[in-house]
Amino acid sequence: MPDAFRSVLFDLDGTLYFSDALGLEISRVANRYFARLKGVSEEQAQELILAVRQRITAETGIEGTLSLACVALGGDLRELHRCFSEQLCPEHLLTRDERVVSLLEALGSRYSLYIYTNNNRSLSNRIMAALGIGGFFIRVFTIEDSWTPKPDRRVLEQIMGEIGQSAGDCLFVGDRYDIDLKIPEEMGAQVWLVSRVEELLALGTFTERGQRP
Ligand SMILES: [Mg+2]
């Protein structure tokens, strides 16, 4: 594996901010959407989603995401994301973390920064604005670019082509290994798993040549 990189591709949710409150709201909106779709209560919808996610995990060996559960339940990803955009208020739930802003400012002066997220464009933009990080990314790849959620090798190859980099030139940063990092790592990228802000901030210890100290 190469020990240097030129570009950093971040996941957004759970990677560049850490908010249980927003995660809970996303679950509530999804429950409401599937309750209406299936003609059941929101509690029943929640159980249905959980069961499908667990089944996907058991069958595929990778984490069953909400996006995959949506498709498996006969839902419409576009409609689900319309509900997210209309019903979620990230501005009320997120606070700007100056340490993250400074980190991205420093990394942006050395590397080309991108976002690759299963979130939609409008919500991603509002989340980034609330966090004060909207200006640091050359391009933001969202679910709307393909309507094919991560993990997906074909979409990843398209992204690599569009940014003009090979996987070996990239560092991928995410909070879910199976979803954000497994395929990039298989393709030869470096990966960095984060579960809390301290692990994200540790990226600041990379040297200017894109190598771990
Ligand atoms: Mg995430």
Short mmCIF file of C-alpha atoms and ligand atoms in Angstrom, two decimals:
data_model
loop_
_atom_site.label_atom_id
_atom_site.label_comp_id
_atom_site.label_asym_id
_atom_site.label_seq_id
_atom_site.Cartn_x
_atom_site.Cartn_y
_atom_site.Cartn_z
CA MET A 1 0.00 0.00 0.00
CA PRO A 2 1.37 3.45 -0.88
CA ASP A 3 2.18 5.61 2.09
CA ALA A 4 1.29 8.97 0.53
CA PHE A 5 -1.94 10.49 -0.72
CA ARG A 6 -3.09 13.65 -2.44
CA SER A 7 -6.82 13.66 -1.84
CA VAL A 8 -8.97 13.06 1.22
CA LEU A 9 -12.54 11.82 0.79
CA PHE A 10 -14.70 12.24 3.87
CA ASP A 11 -17.99 10.67 4.75
CA LEU A 12 -20.22 13.35 6.32
CA ASP A 13 -22.65 12.02 8.95
CA GLY A 14 -20.96 10.56 12.01
CA THR A 15 -17.56 11.47 10.55
CA LEU A 16 -17.32 15.27 10.35
CA TYR A 17 -19.80 15.73 13.21
CA PHE A 18 -21.05 13.53 16.02
CA SER A 19 -24.70 14.04 16.97
CA ASP A 20 -26.95 11.43 18.53
CA ALA A 21 -29.80 13.97 18.36
CA LEU A 22 -29.66 14.26 14.56
CA GLY A 23 -29.31 10.48 14.21
CA LEU A 24 -32.45 10.04 16.31
CA GLU A 25 -34.36 12.57 14.20
CA ILE A 26 -33.31 10.78 11.00
CA SER A 27 -34.66 7.52 12.47
CA ARG A 28 -37.93 9.21 13.46
CA VAL A 29 -38.47 10.64 9.98
CA ALA A 30 -37.69 7.24 8.42
CA ASN A 31 -40.11 5.50 10.80
CA ARG A 32 -42.83 7.99 9.83
CA TYR A 33 -42.16 7.45 6.11
CA PHE A 34 -42.32 3.64 6.34
CA ALA A 35 -45.34 3.76 8.66
CA ARG A 36 -47.25 5.64 5.96
CA LEU A 37 -45.89 3.40 3.18
CA LYS A 38 -46.83 0.16 4.92
CA GLY A 39 -49.95 1.34 6.75
CA VAL A 40 -48.54 0.49 10.18
CA SER A 41 -47.72 2.44 13.34
CA GLU A 42 -44.39 4.24 13.68
CA GLU A 43 -43.36 1.73 16.34
CA GLN A 44 -44.13 -1.17 13.98
CA ALA A 45 -42.25 0.60 11.19
CA GLN A 46 -39.23 0.94 13.47
CA GLU A 47 -39.29 -2.80 14.20
CA LEU A 48 -39.69 -3.56 10.50
CA ILE A 49 -36.67 -1.42 9.56
CA LEU A 50 -34.55 -2.96 12.32
CA ALA A 51 -35.47 -6.50 11.25
CA VAL A 52 -34.63 -5.78 7.60
CA ARG A 53 -31.32 -4.14 8.51
CA GLN A 54 -30.40 -7.18 10.63
CA ARG A 55 -31.40 -9.52 7.79
CA ILE A 56 -29.23 -7.60 5.30
CA THR A 57 -26.29 -7.78 7.72
CA ALA A 58 -26.79 -11.52 8.20
CA GLU A 59 -27.11 -12.17 4.46
CA THR A 60 -24.32 -9.93 3.17
CA GLY A 61 -21.92 -9.73 6.09
CA ILE A 62 -21.90 -5.93 5.87
CA GLU A 63 -23.86 -3.42 7.92
CA GLY A 64 -27.47 -3.10 6.77
CA THR A 65 -27.84 0.63 6.14
CA LEU A 66 -31.07 2.58 6.20
CA SER A 67 -30.69 3.15 2.44
CA LEU A 68 -30.45 -0.59 1.75
CA ALA A 69 -33.38 -1.25 4.11
CA CYS A 70 -35.42 1.36 2.25
CA VAL A 71 -34.88 -0.42 -1.06
CA ALA A 72 -35.52 -3.86 0.48
CA LEU A 73 -38.81 -2.64 1.98
CA GLY A 74 -40.04 -1.38 -1.38
CA GLY A 75 -39.51 2.26 -0.44
CA ASP A 76 -38.43 5.05 -2.75
CA LEU A 77 -35.03 6.51 -1.81
CA ARG A 78 -35.92 9.82 -3.48
CA GLU A 79 -39.14 10.11 -1.48
CA LEU A 80 -37.37 9.17 1.76
CA HIS A 81 -34.77 11.86 1.13
CA ARG A 82 -37.50 14.36 0.30
CA CYS A 83 -38.91 13.64 3.78
CA PHE A 84 -35.45 14.12 5.31
CA SER A 85 -34.97 17.45 3.56
CA GLU A 86 -38.42 18.73 4.56
CA GLN A 87 -38.60 17.46 8.12
CA LEU A 88 -35.07 17.63 9.52
CA CYS A 89 -33.61 20.79 11.07
CA PRO A 90 -29.86 20.16 11.42
CA GLU A 91 -29.38 23.86 12.22
CA HIS A 92 -31.11 23.29 15.57
CA LEU A 93 -29.18 20.16 16.45
CA LEU A 94 -25.59 20.81 15.37
CA THR A 95 -22.97 23.13 16.78
CA ARG A 96 -19.89 24.35 15.04
CA ASP A 97 -16.68 22.83 16.40
CA GLU A 98 -13.77 25.19 15.80
CA ARG A 99 -11.30 22.30 16.10
CA VAL A 100 -12.90 20.58 13.09
CA VAL A 101 -12.99 23.85 11.13
CA SER A 102 -9.27 24.37 11.83
CA LEU A 103 -8.46 20.77 10.92
CA LEU A 104 -10.17 21.06 7.53
CA GLU A 105 -8.55 24.42 6.90
CA ALA A 106 -5.12 22.88 7.54
CA LEU A 107 -5.80 19.71 5.53
CA GLY A 108 -7.31 21.78 2.69
CA SER A 109 -4.05 23.68 2.31
CA ARG A 110 -2.20 20.38 1.68
CA TYR A 111 -4.71 18.06 0.05
CA SER A 112 -7.75 18.12 -2.22
CA LEU A 113 -10.76 17.53 0.02
CA TYR A 114 -14.02 15.86 -1.06
CA ILE A 115 -17.16 14.53 0.57
CA TYR A 116 -18.80 11.26 -0.45
CA THR A 117 -22.04 10.76 1.47
CA ASN A 118 -25.24 8.72 1.41
CA ASN A 119 -27.02 11.92 2.46
CA ASN A 120 -28.80 14.18 -0.04
CA ARG A 121 -27.50 17.45 -1.44
CA SER A 122 -29.74 19.99 0.31
CA LEU A 123 -29.35 18.40 3.73
CA SER A 124 -25.60 17.94 3.26
CA ASN A 125 -25.29 21.62 2.37
CA ARG A 126 -27.32 22.68 5.42
CA ILE A 127 -25.30 20.39 7.71
CA MET A 128 -22.01 21.74 6.34
CA ALA A 129 -23.26 25.32 6.71
CA ALA A 130 -24.29 24.67 10.33
CA LEU A 131 -20.83 23.23 11.02
CA GLY A 132 -19.07 26.09 9.22
CA ILE A 133 -17.25 23.70 6.88
CA GLY A 134 -19.02 24.27 3.57
CA GLY A 135 -16.14 26.01 1.85
CA PHE A 136 -13.44 23.39 2.26
CA PHE A 137 -14.50 20.79 -0.32
CA ILE A 138 -13.74 20.76 -4.02
CA ARG A 139 -16.76 18.60 -4.64
CA VAL A 140 -19.52 16.95 -2.62
CA PHE A 141 -20.73 13.59 -3.97
CA THR A 142 -24.20 12.76 -2.62
CA ILE A 143 -26.77 10.01 -3.01
CA GLU A 144 -28.37 12.21 -5.69
CA ASP A 145 -25.43 11.76 -8.07
CA SER A 146 -26.32 8.10 -8.65
CA TRP A 147 -29.17 7.14 -6.27
CA THR A 148 -26.97 4.15 -5.53
CA PRO A 149 -25.95 4.23 -1.87
CA LYS A 150 -22.53 3.32 -0.50
CA PRO A 151 -21.01 0.78 -0.50
CA ASP A 152 -20.82 0.47 -4.30
CA ARG A 153 -17.64 -0.19 -6.23
CA ARG A 154 -18.96 1.11 -9.56
CA VAL A 155 -19.96 4.49 -8.08
CA LEU A 156 -16.62 4.69 -6.32
CA GLU A 157 -14.78 4.07 -9.59
CA GLN A 158 -16.85 6.83 -11.23
CA ILE A 159 -15.89 9.23 -8.45
CA MET A 160 -12.22 8.32 -8.79
CA GLY A 161 -12.50 9.03 -12.50
CA GLU A 162 -14.22 12.36 -11.95
CA ILE A 163 -11.63 13.62 -9.50
CA GLY A 164 -8.83 12.24 -11.69
CA GLN A 165 -7.15 10.21 -8.96
CA SER A 166 -6.40 6.56 -8.45
CA ALA A 167 -7.44 4.97 -5.16
CA GLY A 168 -3.78 4.79 -4.18
CA ASP A 169 -3.66 8.60 -4.17
CA CYS A 170 -6.55 8.86 -1.72
CA LEU A 171 -7.28 8.67 1.97
CA PHE A 172 -10.88 7.77 2.86
CA VAL A 173 -12.26 8.87 6.23
CA GLY A 174 -15.49 7.41 7.62
CA ASP A 175 -17.31 6.12 10.68
CA ARG A 176 -18.55 2.80 9.24
CA TYR A 177 -15.83 0.47 7.94
CA ASP A 178 -18.10 -1.72 5.81
CA ILE A 179 -19.89 1.25 4.25
CA ASP A 180 -17.22 3.93 3.92
CA LEU A 181 -13.85 2.18 3.91
CA LYS A 182 -13.93 -1.49 2.92
CA ILE A 183 -14.13 -1.09 -0.87
CA PRO A 184 -11.72 1.89 -0.97
CA GLU A 185 -9.21 -0.16 1.01
CA GLU A 186 -9.66 -3.12 -1.35
CA MET A 187 -8.99 -0.70 -4.24
CA GLY A 188 -5.72 0.41 -2.66
CA ALA A 189 -6.71 3.58 -0.79
CA GLN A 190 -5.61 4.39 2.72
CA VAL A 191 -8.46 4.53 5.21
CA TRP A 192 -9.08 6.18 8.56
CA LEU A 193 -11.93 5.01 10.79
CA VAL A 194 -13.38 7.54 13.24
CA SER A 195 -15.94 7.07 15.99
CA ARG A 196 -15.37 10.27 17.97
CA VAL A 197 -14.03 13.73 17.33
CA GLU A 198 -10.61 12.99 18.83
CA GLU A 199 -10.02 10.35 16.15
CA LEU A 200 -11.01 12.84 13.46
CA LEU A 201 -8.70 15.49 14.92
CA ALA A 202 -5.84 12.98 14.91
CA LEU A 203 -5.78 13.43 11.13
CA GLY A 204 -4.02 16.71 11.85
CA THR A 205 -0.91 14.74 12.72
CA PHE A 206 -0.39 13.70 9.10
CA THR A 207 2.63 15.36 7.62
CA GLU A 208 2.68 17.56 4.56
CA ARG A 209 3.72 14.64 2.36
CA GLY A 210 0.58 12.75 3.27
CA GLN A 211 2.37 10.29 5.49
CA ARG A 212 1.66 9.19 8.99
CA PRO A 213 4.22 10.60 11.40
MG MG B 1 -21.38 8.07 8.37
#
